[in-house]
mmCIF file of N, CA and C in Angstrom:
data_model
loop_
_atom_site.group_PDB
_atom_site.id
_atom_site.type_symbol
_atom_site.label_atom_id
_atom_site.label_comp_id
_atom_site.label_asym_id
_atom_site.label_seq_id
_atom_site.Cartn_x
_atom_site.Cartn_y
_atom_site.Cartn_z
ATOM 1 N N UNK A 1 26.070 -29.988 4.449
ATOM 2 C CA UNK A 1 25.943 -29.891 3.234
ATOM 3 C C UNK A 1 25.209 -30.695 2.250
ATOM 4 N N UNK A 2 24.347 -30.436 1.116
ATOM 5 C CA UNK A 2 23.988 -30.884 0.082
ATOM 6 C C UNK A 2 24.735 -31.104 -1.104
ATOM 7 N N UNK A 3 24.434 -32.120 -1.704
ATOM 8 C CA UNK A 3 25.511 -32.438 -2.855
ATOM 9 C C UNK A 3 24.441 -31.797 -3.730
ATOM 10 N N UNK A 4 24.870 -31.332 -4.993
ATOM 11 C CA UNK A 4 24.019 -30.858 -6.267
ATOM 12 C C UNK A 4 24.403 -32.057 -7.442
ATOM 13 N N UNK A 5 23.706 -33.131 -7.333
ATOM 14 C CA UNK A 5 23.936 -34.406 -8.383
ATOM 15 C C UNK A 5 22.708 -34.759 -8.983
ATOM 16 N N UNK A 6 22.824 -35.831 -10.058
ATOM 17 C CA UNK A 6 21.678 -35.832 -10.650
ATOM 18 C C UNK A 6 22.131 -37.361 -11.305
ATOM 19 N N UNK A 7 21.814 -38.249 -10.063
ATOM 20 C CA UNK A 7 22.374 -39.847 -10.787
ATOM 21 C C UNK A 7 21.293 -40.292 -11.257
ATOM 22 N N UNK A 8 21.790 -41.501 -12.040
ATOM 23 C CA UNK A 8 21.125 -42.418 -12.939
ATOM 24 C C UNK A 8 19.675 -42.560 -12.482
ATOM 25 N N UNK A 9 19.515 -43.210 -11.095
ATOM 26 C CA UNK A 9 18.483 -43.476 -10.263
ATOM 27 C C UNK A 9 17.066 -42.286 -10.631
ATOM 28 N N UNK A 10 17.496 -41.281 -10.532
ATOM 29 C CA UNK A 10 16.750 -39.960 -10.694
ATOM 30 C C UNK A 10 16.079 -39.495 -12.321
ATOM 31 N N UNK A 11 17.029 -40.254 -13.283
ATOM 32 C CA UNK A 11 16.316 -40.279 -14.890
ATOM 33 C C UNK A 11 15.257 -40.955 -15.083
ATOM 34 N N UNK A 12 14.353 -40.203 -16.229
ATOM 35 C CA UNK A 12 13.014 -41.130 -16.243
ATOM 36 C C UNK A 12 13.525 -42.005 -17.561
ATOM 37 N N UNK A 13 13.257 -43.435 -17.312
ATOM 38 C CA UNK A 13 13.715 -43.997 -18.373
ATOM 39 C C UNK A 13 12.803 -44.894 -18.838
ATOM 40 N N UNK A 14 11.646 -45.452 -18.041
ATOM 41 C CA UNK A 14 10.561 -46.330 -18.137
ATOM 42 C C UNK A 14 9.511 -45.849 -19.249
ATOM 43 N N UNK A 15 10.042 -46.740 -20.417
ATOM 44 C CA UNK A 15 8.804 -46.503 -21.351
ATOM 45 C C UNK A 15 7.369 -45.915 -21.067
ATOM 46 N N UNK A 16 7.036 -46.817 -19.906
ATOM 47 C CA UNK A 16 5.244 -46.808 -19.977
ATOM 48 C C UNK A 16 5.247 -45.894 -19.080
ATOM 49 N N UNK A 17 6.045 -45.298 -17.888
ATOM 50 C CA UNK A 17 5.722 -44.278 -17.441
ATOM 51 C C UNK A 17 5.950 -43.034 -18.340
ATOM 52 N N UNK A 18 6.888 -42.588 -19.141
ATOM 53 C CA UNK A 18 6.979 -41.894 -20.060
ATOM 54 C C UNK A 18 5.720 -41.555 -20.955
ATOM 55 N N UNK A 19 5.257 -42.905 -21.659
ATOM 56 C CA UNK A 19 3.705 -43.286 -22.305
ATOM 57 C C UNK A 19 2.619 -42.030 -21.380
ATOM 58 N N UNK A 20 3.025 -42.607 -20.029
ATOM 59 C CA UNK A 20 1.526 -42.073 -19.342
ATOM 60 C C UNK A 20 2.076 -40.594 -18.927
ATOM 61 N N UNK A 21 3.235 -39.792 -18.549
ATOM 62 C CA UNK A 21 2.961 -39.021 -18.478
ATOM 63 C C UNK A 21 2.844 -38.002 -19.409
ATOM 64 N N UNK A 22 3.104 -38.086 -20.702
ATOM 65 C CA UNK A 22 2.486 -37.469 -22.156
ATOM 66 C C UNK A 22 0.941 -37.716 -22.051
ATOM 67 N N UNK A 23 0.499 -38.648 -21.938
ATOM 68 C CA UNK A 23 -0.966 -39.167 -22.054
ATOM 69 C C UNK A 23 -1.767 -38.687 -21.029
ATOM 70 N N UNK A 24 -1.203 -38.680 -19.784
ATOM 71 C CA UNK A 24 -2.221 -37.996 -18.710
ATOM 72 C C UNK A 24 -1.936 -36.877 -17.614
ATOM 73 N N UNK A 25 -0.663 -36.324 -17.984
ATOM 74 C CA UNK A 25 -0.007 -35.538 -17.130
ATOM 75 C C UNK A 25 -0.558 -34.028 -17.552
ATOM 76 N N UNK A 26 -0.375 -33.208 -16.519
ATOM 77 C CA UNK A 26 -0.104 -31.896 -16.440
ATOM 78 C C UNK A 26 0.798 -31.254 -16.966
ATOM 79 N N UNK A 27 0.849 -29.803 -17.666
ATOM 80 C CA UNK A 27 1.529 -29.181 -17.970
ATOM 81 C C UNK A 27 1.993 -27.909 -17.486
ATOM 82 N N UNK A 28 3.267 -27.380 -17.517
ATOM 83 C CA UNK A 28 3.462 -26.067 -17.237
ATOM 84 C C UNK A 28 4.596 -25.748 -17.850
ATOM 85 N N UNK A 29 4.628 -23.990 -18.258
ATOM 86 C CA UNK A 29 5.586 -23.468 -18.830
ATOM 87 C C UNK A 29 6.096 -22.395 -18.078
ATOM 88 N N UNK A 30 7.449 -22.313 -18.609
ATOM 89 C CA UNK A 30 8.248 -20.556 -17.914
ATOM 90 C C UNK A 30 9.390 -21.229 -19.524
ATOM 91 N N UNK A 31 8.760 -20.119 -19.999
ATOM 92 C CA UNK A 31 9.382 -19.862 -21.067
ATOM 93 C C UNK A 31 11.068 -19.677 -21.193
ATOM 94 N N UNK A 32 11.965 -20.662 -22.053
ATOM 95 C CA UNK A 32 11.963 -21.367 -22.834
ATOM 96 C C UNK A 32 11.745 -22.936 -22.756
ATOM 97 N N UNK A 33 11.253 -23.263 -21.333
ATOM 98 C CA UNK A 33 11.097 -24.742 -20.829
ATOM 99 C C UNK A 33 9.820 -24.665 -20.736
ATOM 100 N N UNK A 34 9.285 -26.250 -20.909
ATOM 101 C CA UNK A 34 7.958 -26.443 -20.725
ATOM 102 C C UNK A 34 7.936 -28.232 -20.009
ATOM 103 N N UNK A 35 7.260 -27.911 -18.925
ATOM 104 C CA UNK A 35 7.140 -29.436 -18.334
ATOM 105 C C UNK A 35 6.075 -30.043 -18.336
ATOM 106 N N UNK A 36 6.245 -31.497 -18.425
ATOM 107 C CA UNK A 36 4.638 -32.687 -18.198
ATOM 108 C C UNK A 36 4.720 -33.128 -17.161
ATOM 109 N N UNK A 37 4.117 -33.199 -16.251
ATOM 110 C CA UNK A 37 4.542 -34.289 -15.073
ATOM 111 C C UNK A 37 3.076 -34.726 -14.910
ATOM 112 N N UNK A 38 3.152 -35.734 -13.607
ATOM 113 C CA UNK A 38 2.119 -36.808 -13.619
ATOM 114 C C UNK A 38 2.772 -37.351 -11.929
ATOM 115 N N UNK A 39 1.750 -37.456 -11.115
ATOM 116 C CA UNK A 39 2.318 -37.679 -9.630
ATOM 117 C C UNK A 39 2.151 -39.540 -10.054
ATOM 118 N N UNK A 40 3.201 -40.083 -9.131
ATOM 119 C CA UNK A 40 3.147 -41.324 -9.392
ATOM 120 C C UNK A 40 2.718 -41.881 -8.005
ATOM 121 N N UNK A 41 3.202 -43.424 -7.948
ATOM 122 C CA UNK A 41 3.055 -44.197 -6.917
ATOM 123 C C UNK A 41 3.725 -44.147 -5.916
ATOM 124 N N UNK A 42 3.147 -43.611 -4.440
ATOM 125 C CA UNK A 42 4.255 -43.147 -3.398
ATOM 126 C C UNK A 42 4.898 -44.385 -2.557
ATOM 127 N N UNK A 43 4.172 -45.863 -3.113
ATOM 128 C CA UNK A 43 4.904 -46.510 -2.224
ATOM 129 C C UNK A 43 5.994 -47.478 -3.024
ATOM 130 N N UNK A 44 6.499 -47.620 -4.230
ATOM 131 C CA UNK A 44 6.957 -47.841 -5.391
ATOM 132 C C UNK A 44 8.346 -46.967 -4.658
ATOM 133 N N UNK A 45 9.584 -48.025 -4.595
ATOM 134 C CA UNK A 45 10.667 -47.622 -4.340
ATOM 135 C C UNK A 45 11.732 -46.826 -5.110
ATOM 136 N N UNK A 46 11.258 -45.871 -5.489
ATOM 137 C CA UNK A 46 11.742 -44.743 -6.517
ATOM 138 C C UNK A 46 12.063 -43.711 -5.971
ATOM 139 N N UNK A 47 13.277 -42.871 -6.679
ATOM 140 C CA UNK A 47 13.377 -41.320 -6.149
ATOM 141 C C UNK A 47 11.752 -40.556 -6.405
ATOM 142 N N UNK A 48 12.153 -39.593 -5.332
ATOM 143 C CA UNK A 48 10.867 -38.660 -4.947
ATOM 144 C C UNK A 48 10.320 -37.973 -6.197
ATOM 145 N N UNK A 49 11.508 -37.548 -7.425
ATOM 146 C CA UNK A 49 11.131 -37.055 -8.474
ATOM 147 C C UNK A 49 12.150 -37.268 -9.190
ATOM 148 N N UNK A 50 11.472 -38.040 -10.436
ATOM 149 C CA UNK A 50 11.931 -38.779 -11.998
ATOM 150 C C UNK A 50 12.224 -37.794 -13.197
ATOM 151 N N UNK A 51 13.301 -37.252 -13.674
ATOM 152 C CA UNK A 51 13.517 -36.418 -14.369
ATOM 153 C C UNK A 51 13.700 -36.917 -15.907
ATOM 154 N N UNK A 52 12.833 -36.590 -17.236
ATOM 155 C CA UNK A 52 13.404 -36.549 -18.522
ATOM 156 C C UNK A 52 13.314 -35.288 -19.081
ATOM 157 N N UNK A 53 14.818 -34.922 -19.744
ATOM 158 C CA UNK A 53 14.822 -33.821 -20.542
ATOM 159 C C UNK A 53 15.325 -34.004 -21.883
ATOM 160 N N UNK A 54 14.089 -33.200 -22.608
ATOM 161 C CA UNK A 54 13.808 -33.476 -24.137
ATOM 162 C C UNK A 54 14.088 -31.884 -25.339
ATOM 163 N N UNK A 55 15.415 -32.292 -26.082
ATOM 164 C CA UNK A 55 15.422 -31.034 -26.935
ATOM 165 C C UNK A 55 15.121 -31.752 -28.686
ATOM 166 N N UNK A 56 14.384 -30.942 -28.654
ATOM 167 C CA UNK A 56 13.812 -31.565 -30.183
ATOM 168 C C UNK A 56 15.045 -31.271 -31.051
ATOM 169 N N UNK A 57 14.539 -32.508 -32.001
ATOM 170 C CA UNK A 57 15.252 -32.058 -33.527
ATOM 171 C C UNK A 57 14.918 -31.043 -34.381
ATOM 172 N N UNK A 58 13.593 -30.708 -34.074
ATOM 173 C CA UNK A 58 13.236 -29.963 -35.039
ATOM 174 C C UNK A 58 13.635 -28.370 -34.812
ATOM 175 N N UNK A 59 14.258 -28.711 -33.487
ATOM 176 C CA UNK A 59 14.311 -26.989 -33.376
ATOM 177 C C UNK A 59 15.681 -26.671 -33.495
ATOM 178 N N UNK A 60 16.450 -28.317 -32.994
ATOM 179 C CA UNK A 60 18.126 -28.028 -33.475
ATOM 180 C C UNK A 60 18.253 -29.025 -34.020
ATOM 181 N N UNK A 61 18.947 -28.720 -35.270
ATOM 182 C CA UNK A 61 18.973 -29.659 -36.149
ATOM 183 C C UNK A 61 20.547 -30.750 -35.757
ATOM 184 N N UNK A 62 21.352 -29.916 -35.516
ATOM 185 C CA UNK A 62 22.654 -30.599 -34.759
ATOM 186 C C UNK A 62 23.100 -31.157 -33.511
ATOM 187 N N UNK A 63 23.187 -32.621 -33.466
ATOM 188 C CA UNK A 63 23.325 -33.182 -32.424
ATOM 189 C C UNK A 63 24.026 -32.333 -31.065
ATOM 190 N N UNK A 64 25.137 -31.491 -31.483
ATOM 191 C CA UNK A 64 26.240 -30.855 -31.148
ATOM 192 C C UNK A 64 25.199 -29.948 -30.087
ATOM 193 N N UNK A 65 24.545 -29.377 -30.929
ATOM 194 C CA UNK A 65 23.484 -27.974 -30.443
ATOM 195 C C UNK A 65 22.567 -28.627 -29.276
ATOM 196 N N UNK A 66 21.763 -29.968 -29.572
ATOM 197 C CA UNK A 66 21.062 -30.260 -28.906
ATOM 198 C C UNK A 66 21.471 -31.022 -27.627
ATOM 199 N N UNK A 67 22.983 -31.424 -28.020
ATOM 200 C CA UNK A 67 23.405 -32.304 -26.113
ATOM 201 C C UNK A 67 23.943 -31.043 -25.667
ATOM 202 N N UNK A 68 24.293 -29.895 -26.041
ATOM 203 C CA UNK A 68 24.489 -28.261 -25.182
ATOM 204 C C UNK A 68 23.348 -27.904 -24.448
ATOM 205 N N UNK A 69 22.345 -28.030 -25.043
ATOM 206 C CA UNK A 69 20.957 -27.219 -24.633
ATOM 207 C C UNK A 69 20.789 -28.679 -23.427
ATOM 208 N N UNK A 70 20.766 -29.571 -23.403
ATOM 209 C CA UNK A 70 20.509 -30.684 -22.866
ATOM 210 C C UNK A 70 21.442 -30.995 -21.778
ATOM 211 N N UNK A 71 22.330 -30.400 -21.697
ATOM 212 C CA UNK A 71 23.725 -30.214 -20.778
ATOM 213 C C UNK A 71 23.597 -28.891 -19.917
ATOM 214 N N UNK A 72 22.952 -27.792 -20.327
ATOM 215 C CA UNK A 72 22.468 -27.011 -19.726
ATOM 216 C C UNK A 72 21.455 -26.708 -19.000
ATOM 217 N N UNK A 73 20.613 -27.801 -19.110
ATOM 218 C CA UNK A 73 19.216 -28.233 -18.503
ATOM 219 C C UNK A 73 19.399 -28.848 -17.512
ATOM 220 N N UNK A 74 20.064 -29.978 -17.287
ATOM 221 C CA UNK A 74 20.472 -30.865 -16.520
ATOM 222 C C UNK A 74 21.237 -30.185 -15.575
ATOM 223 N N UNK A 75 22.224 -29.083 -15.762
ATOM 224 C CA UNK A 75 22.735 -27.997 -14.782
ATOM 225 C C UNK A 75 22.091 -27.358 -14.298
ATOM 226 N N UNK A 76 21.022 -26.853 -14.927
ATOM 227 C CA UNK A 76 20.167 -25.865 -14.005
ATOM 228 C C UNK A 76 19.022 -26.736 -13.230
ATOM 229 N N UNK A 77 18.782 -27.933 -13.842
ATOM 230 C CA UNK A 77 17.398 -28.863 -12.573
ATOM 231 C C UNK A 77 18.675 -28.889 -11.541
ATOM 232 N N UNK A 78 20.182 -29.656 -11.567
ATOM 233 C CA UNK A 78 20.777 -30.371 -10.686
ATOM 234 C C UNK A 78 21.076 -29.088 -9.661
ATOM 235 N N UNK A 79 21.192 -27.892 -9.907
ATOM 236 C CA UNK A 79 21.430 -27.068 -8.700
ATOM 237 C C UNK A 79 19.944 -25.952 -8.344
ATOM 238 N N UNK A 80 18.858 -26.322 -9.022
ATOM 239 C CA UNK A 80 17.773 -25.898 -8.706
ATOM 240 C C UNK A 80 16.635 -27.123 -7.827
ATOM 241 N N UNK A 81 17.105 -28.278 -7.888
ATOM 242 C CA UNK A 81 16.261 -29.234 -7.302
ATOM 243 C C UNK A 81 16.106 -29.733 -5.701
ATOM 244 N N UNK A 82 16.560 -29.092 -4.884
ATOM 245 C CA UNK A 82 16.424 -29.357 -3.576
ATOM 246 C C UNK A 82 15.303 -28.922 -2.953
ATOM 247 N N UNK A 83 15.011 -27.865 -3.425
ATOM 248 C CA UNK A 83 13.549 -27.184 -2.598
ATOM 249 C C UNK A 83 12.262 -27.971 -3.264
ATOM 250 N N UNK A 84 12.709 -28.432 -4.381
ATOM 251 C CA UNK A 84 11.254 -29.183 -5.400
ATOM 252 C C UNK A 84 11.457 -30.612 -4.664
ATOM 253 N N UNK A 85 12.429 -31.110 -4.590
ATOM 254 C CA UNK A 85 12.381 -32.520 -3.222
ATOM 255 C C UNK A 85 11.635 -32.740 -2.632
ATOM 256 N N UNK A 86 12.125 -31.740 -1.705
ATOM 257 C CA UNK A 86 11.774 -31.100 0.238
ATOM 258 C C UNK A 86 10.530 -31.361 0.082
ATOM 259 N N UNK A 87 9.859 -30.231 -0.852
ATOM 260 C CA UNK A 87 8.777 -30.077 -0.629
ATOM 261 C C UNK A 87 7.523 -31.163 -1.131
ATOM 262 N N UNK A 88 8.219 -31.897 -2.248
ATOM 263 C CA UNK A 88 7.644 -32.963 -2.376
ATOM 264 C C UNK A 88 7.817 -33.987 -1.377
ATOM 265 N N UNK A 89 8.649 -34.261 -0.612
ATOM 266 C CA UNK A 89 9.025 -35.386 0.039
ATOM 267 C C UNK A 89 7.925 -34.758 1.586
ATOM 268 N N UNK A 90 7.916 -33.545 1.759
ATOM 269 C CA UNK A 90 6.727 -33.196 3.031
ATOM 270 C C UNK A 90 5.306 -33.255 2.775
ATOM 271 N N UNK A 91 4.911 -33.637 1.392
ATOM 272 C CA UNK A 91 3.790 -33.895 1.047
ATOM 273 C C UNK A 91 3.585 -35.171 0.556
ATOM 274 N N UNK A 92 4.467 -35.897 0.621
ATOM 275 C CA UNK A 92 4.416 -37.384 0.454
ATOM 276 C C UNK A 92 4.229 -37.813 -0.891
ATOM 277 N N UNK A 93 4.462 -36.932 -1.899
ATOM 278 C CA UNK A 93 4.355 -37.146 -3.397
ATOM 279 C C UNK A 93 5.682 -37.730 -4.207
ATOM 280 N N UNK A 94 5.277 -38.381 -5.082
ATOM 281 C CA UNK A 94 6.363 -38.817 -5.903
ATOM 282 C C UNK A 94 5.764 -38.235 -7.323
ATOM 283 N N UNK A 95 7.065 -37.770 -8.118
ATOM 284 C CA UNK A 95 6.540 -36.969 -9.504
ATOM 285 C C UNK A 95 7.497 -37.539 -10.429
ATOM 286 N N UNK A 96 7.179 -37.760 -11.489
ATOM 287 C CA UNK A 96 7.645 -38.270 -13.095
ATOM 288 C C UNK A 96 7.360 -36.866 -13.847
ATOM 289 N N UNK A 97 8.732 -35.974 -14.346
ATOM 290 C CA UNK A 97 8.455 -34.886 -14.845
ATOM 291 C C UNK A 97 9.448 -35.108 -16.343
ATOM 292 N N UNK A 98 8.804 -34.411 -17.214
ATOM 293 C CA UNK A 98 9.303 -34.318 -18.445
ATOM 294 C C UNK A 98 9.547 -32.695 -18.575
ATOM 295 N N UNK A 99 10.625 -32.783 -18.952
ATOM 296 C CA UNK A 99 11.322 -31.030 -19.397
ATOM 297 C C UNK A 99 11.671 -30.788 -20.720
ATOM 298 N N UNK A 100 10.786 -30.215 -21.366
ATOM 299 C CA UNK A 100 11.303 -29.842 -22.925
ATOM 300 C C UNK A 100 11.690 -28.291 -23.414
ATOM 301 N N UNK A 101 12.558 -28.574 -24.099
ATOM 302 C CA UNK A 101 12.638 -27.099 -24.534
ATOM 303 C C UNK A 101 12.503 -26.424 -25.617
ATOM 304 N N UNK A 102 11.624 -25.572 -25.558
ATOM 305 C CA UNK A 102 10.907 -25.329 -26.969
ATOM 306 C C UNK A 102 10.898 -23.828 -27.605
ATOM 307 N N UNK A 103 12.429 -23.391 -27.305
ATOM 308 C CA UNK A 103 12.551 -22.403 -27.877
ATOM 309 C C UNK A 103 13.494 -22.649 -29.053
ATOM 310 N N UNK A 104 13.957 -22.204 -30.193
ATOM 311 C CA UNK A 104 14.895 -22.349 -31.620
ATOM 312 C C UNK A 104 15.920 -21.760 -31.192
ATOM 313 N N UNK A 105 16.350 -20.802 -30.293
ATOM 314 C CA UNK A 105 17.762 -20.130 -30.128
ATOM 315 C C UNK A 105 18.329 -21.006 -28.714
ATOM 316 N N UNK A 106 19.571 -20.883 -28.852
ATOM 317 C CA UNK A 106 20.444 -21.479 -27.602
ATOM 318 C C UNK A 106 19.992 -20.194 -26.208
ATOM 319 N N UNK A 107 20.216 -20.538 -24.875
ATOM 320 C CA UNK A 107 20.005 -20.252 -23.683
ATOM 321 C C UNK A 107 21.166 -20.067 -23.088
ATOM 322 N N UNK A 108 21.538 -19.280 -22.208
ATOM 323 C CA UNK A 108 22.589 -19.401 -21.219
ATOM 324 C C UNK A 108 22.154 -20.272 -20.249
ATOM 325 N N UNK A 109 23.248 -20.768 -19.337
ATOM 326 C CA UNK A 109 23.042 -21.614 -18.160
ATOM 327 C C UNK A 109 22.052 -20.685 -17.393
ATOM 328 N N UNK A 110 22.716 -19.921 -17.169
ATOM 329 C CA UNK A 110 22.337 -19.008 -15.956
ATOM 330 C C UNK A 110 20.855 -18.666 -16.318
ATOM 331 N N UNK A 111 20.236 -18.114 -17.577
ATOM 332 C CA UNK A 111 18.883 -17.411 -17.742
ATOM 333 C C UNK A 111 18.084 -19.209 -17.558
ATOM 334 N N UNK A 112 18.527 -20.038 -17.874
ATOM 335 C CA UNK A 112 17.992 -21.633 -17.666
ATOM 336 C C UNK A 112 17.714 -21.895 -16.161
ATOM 337 N N UNK A 113 18.863 -21.430 -15.470
ATOM 338 C CA UNK A 113 18.697 -21.519 -13.881
ATOM 339 C C UNK A 113 17.361 -20.801 -13.248
ATOM 340 N N UNK A 114 17.523 -19.547 -13.635
ATOM 341 C CA UNK A 114 15.880 -18.701 -13.375
ATOM 342 C C UNK A 114 14.912 -19.358 -13.718
ATOM 343 N N UNK A 115 14.737 -19.813 -14.730
ATOM 344 C CA UNK A 115 13.730 -20.297 -15.498
ATOM 345 C C UNK A 115 13.735 -21.507 -14.684
ATOM 346 N N UNK A 116 14.379 -22.467 -14.626
ATOM 347 C CA UNK A 116 13.873 -23.648 -13.905
ATOM 348 C C UNK A 116 13.437 -23.793 -12.556
ATOM 349 N N UNK A 117 13.729 -22.379 -11.671
ATOM 350 C CA UNK A 117 13.333 -22.322 -10.330
ATOM 351 C C UNK A 117 11.900 -22.611 -10.699
ATOM 352 N N UNK A 118 11.631 -20.860 -11.521
ATOM 353 C CA UNK A 118 10.173 -20.741 -11.627
ATOM 354 C C UNK A 118 9.337 -22.105 -12.213
ATOM 355 N N UNK A 119 9.907 -22.798 -13.136
ATOM 356 C CA UNK A 119 9.105 -23.870 -13.800
ATOM 357 C C UNK A 119 8.987 -24.709 -12.218
ATOM 358 N N UNK A 120 9.992 -25.342 -11.460
ATOM 359 C CA UNK A 120 9.619 -26.068 -10.640
ATOM 360 C C UNK A 120 8.314 -25.421 -9.766
ATOM 361 N N UNK A 121 8.846 -24.188 -9.330
ATOM 362 C CA UNK A 121 7.790 -23.639 -8.125
ATOM 363 C C UNK A 121 6.403 -23.676 -9.070
ATOM 364 N N UNK A 122 5.957 -23.664 -10.429
ATOM 365 C CA UNK A 122 4.952 -23.875 -10.771
ATOM 366 C C UNK A 122 4.378 -24.838 -10.647
ATOM 367 N N UNK A 123 5.601 -26.371 -10.996
ATOM 368 C CA UNK A 123 4.547 -27.110 -11.463
ATOM 369 C C UNK A 123 4.124 -27.701 -9.337
ATOM 370 N N UNK A 124 4.827 -27.479 -8.333
ATOM 371 C CA UNK A 124 4.732 -27.384 -7.214
ATOM 372 C C UNK A 124 3.085 -26.888 -6.833
ATOM 373 N N UNK A 125 3.068 -25.628 -7.245
ATOM 374 C CA UNK A 125 1.542 -25.229 -6.899
ATOM 375 C C UNK A 125 0.790 -25.941 -7.966
ATOM 376 N N UNK A 126 0.676 -26.583 -8.672
ATOM 377 C CA UNK A 126 -0.459 -26.840 -9.763
ATOM 378 C C UNK A 126 -0.438 -28.430 -9.133
ATOM 379 N N UNK A 127 0.219 -28.746 -8.592
ATOM 380 C CA UNK A 127 0.594 -30.394 -8.075
ATOM 381 C C UNK A 127 -0.164 -30.370 -6.236
ATOM 382 N N UNK A 128 -0.480 -28.965 -6.077
ATOM 383 C CA UNK A 128 -0.949 -28.890 -5.233
ATOM 384 C C UNK A 128 0.269 -28.974 -3.776
ATOM 385 N N UNK A 129 1.249 -28.939 -3.878
ATOM 386 C CA UNK A 129 2.414 -29.408 -2.673
ATOM 387 C C UNK A 129 2.714 -27.744 -2.378
ATOM 388 N N UNK A 130 2.754 -27.961 -1.106
ATOM 389 C CA UNK A 130 3.321 -26.808 -0.336
ATOM 390 C C UNK A 130 4.703 -26.513 -0.104
ATOM 391 N N UNK A 131 5.271 -25.388 -0.663
ATOM 392 C CA UNK A 131 6.934 -25.332 -0.477
ATOM 393 C C UNK A 131 7.028 -24.324 0.772
ATOM 394 N N UNK A 132 7.602 -24.935 1.848
ATOM 395 C CA UNK A 132 7.778 -23.822 2.866
ATOM 396 C C UNK A 132 9.373 -22.646 2.594
ATOM 397 N N UNK A 133 10.655 -23.393 1.859
ATOM 398 C CA UNK A 133 10.977 -22.460 1.541
ATOM 399 C C UNK A 133 11.147 -22.627 0.153
ATOM 400 N N UNK A 134 11.116 -21.241 -0.262
ATOM 401 C CA UNK A 134 11.000 -21.248 -1.625
ATOM 402 C C UNK A 134 12.349 -21.618 -2.761
ATOM 403 N N UNK A 135 12.055 -21.871 -3.507
ATOM 404 C CA UNK A 135 13.302 -22.331 -4.722
ATOM 405 C C UNK A 135 14.063 -20.988 -4.326
#
């Protein structure tokens, strides 16, 4: 049985990699989520996918609202990530992904889960990774 976890080692924290993702990365959108992703070096001892989650202060003025949306997005990724990671591992790829919330209204967790699955499939198709078992 697979555990739905999102450990700290899977969080994208490196400033240099984050700058490279935004400067050189490709993007995919499944409204209200947008992802900017970049394939990273496969020989480095890091997780298959590292994720950054961002909710703009411009969209949600109050920190409690931003934190609520980040928690919901983390939960959606945590429960949807297994097919995404397996497809990347099968193709020998590693990826850095920044997920950005682009709507001005709050979304439910169930809605975000559906959109997250769609977004991860779009990332895989744009990256050229084959996914035998769809998310």
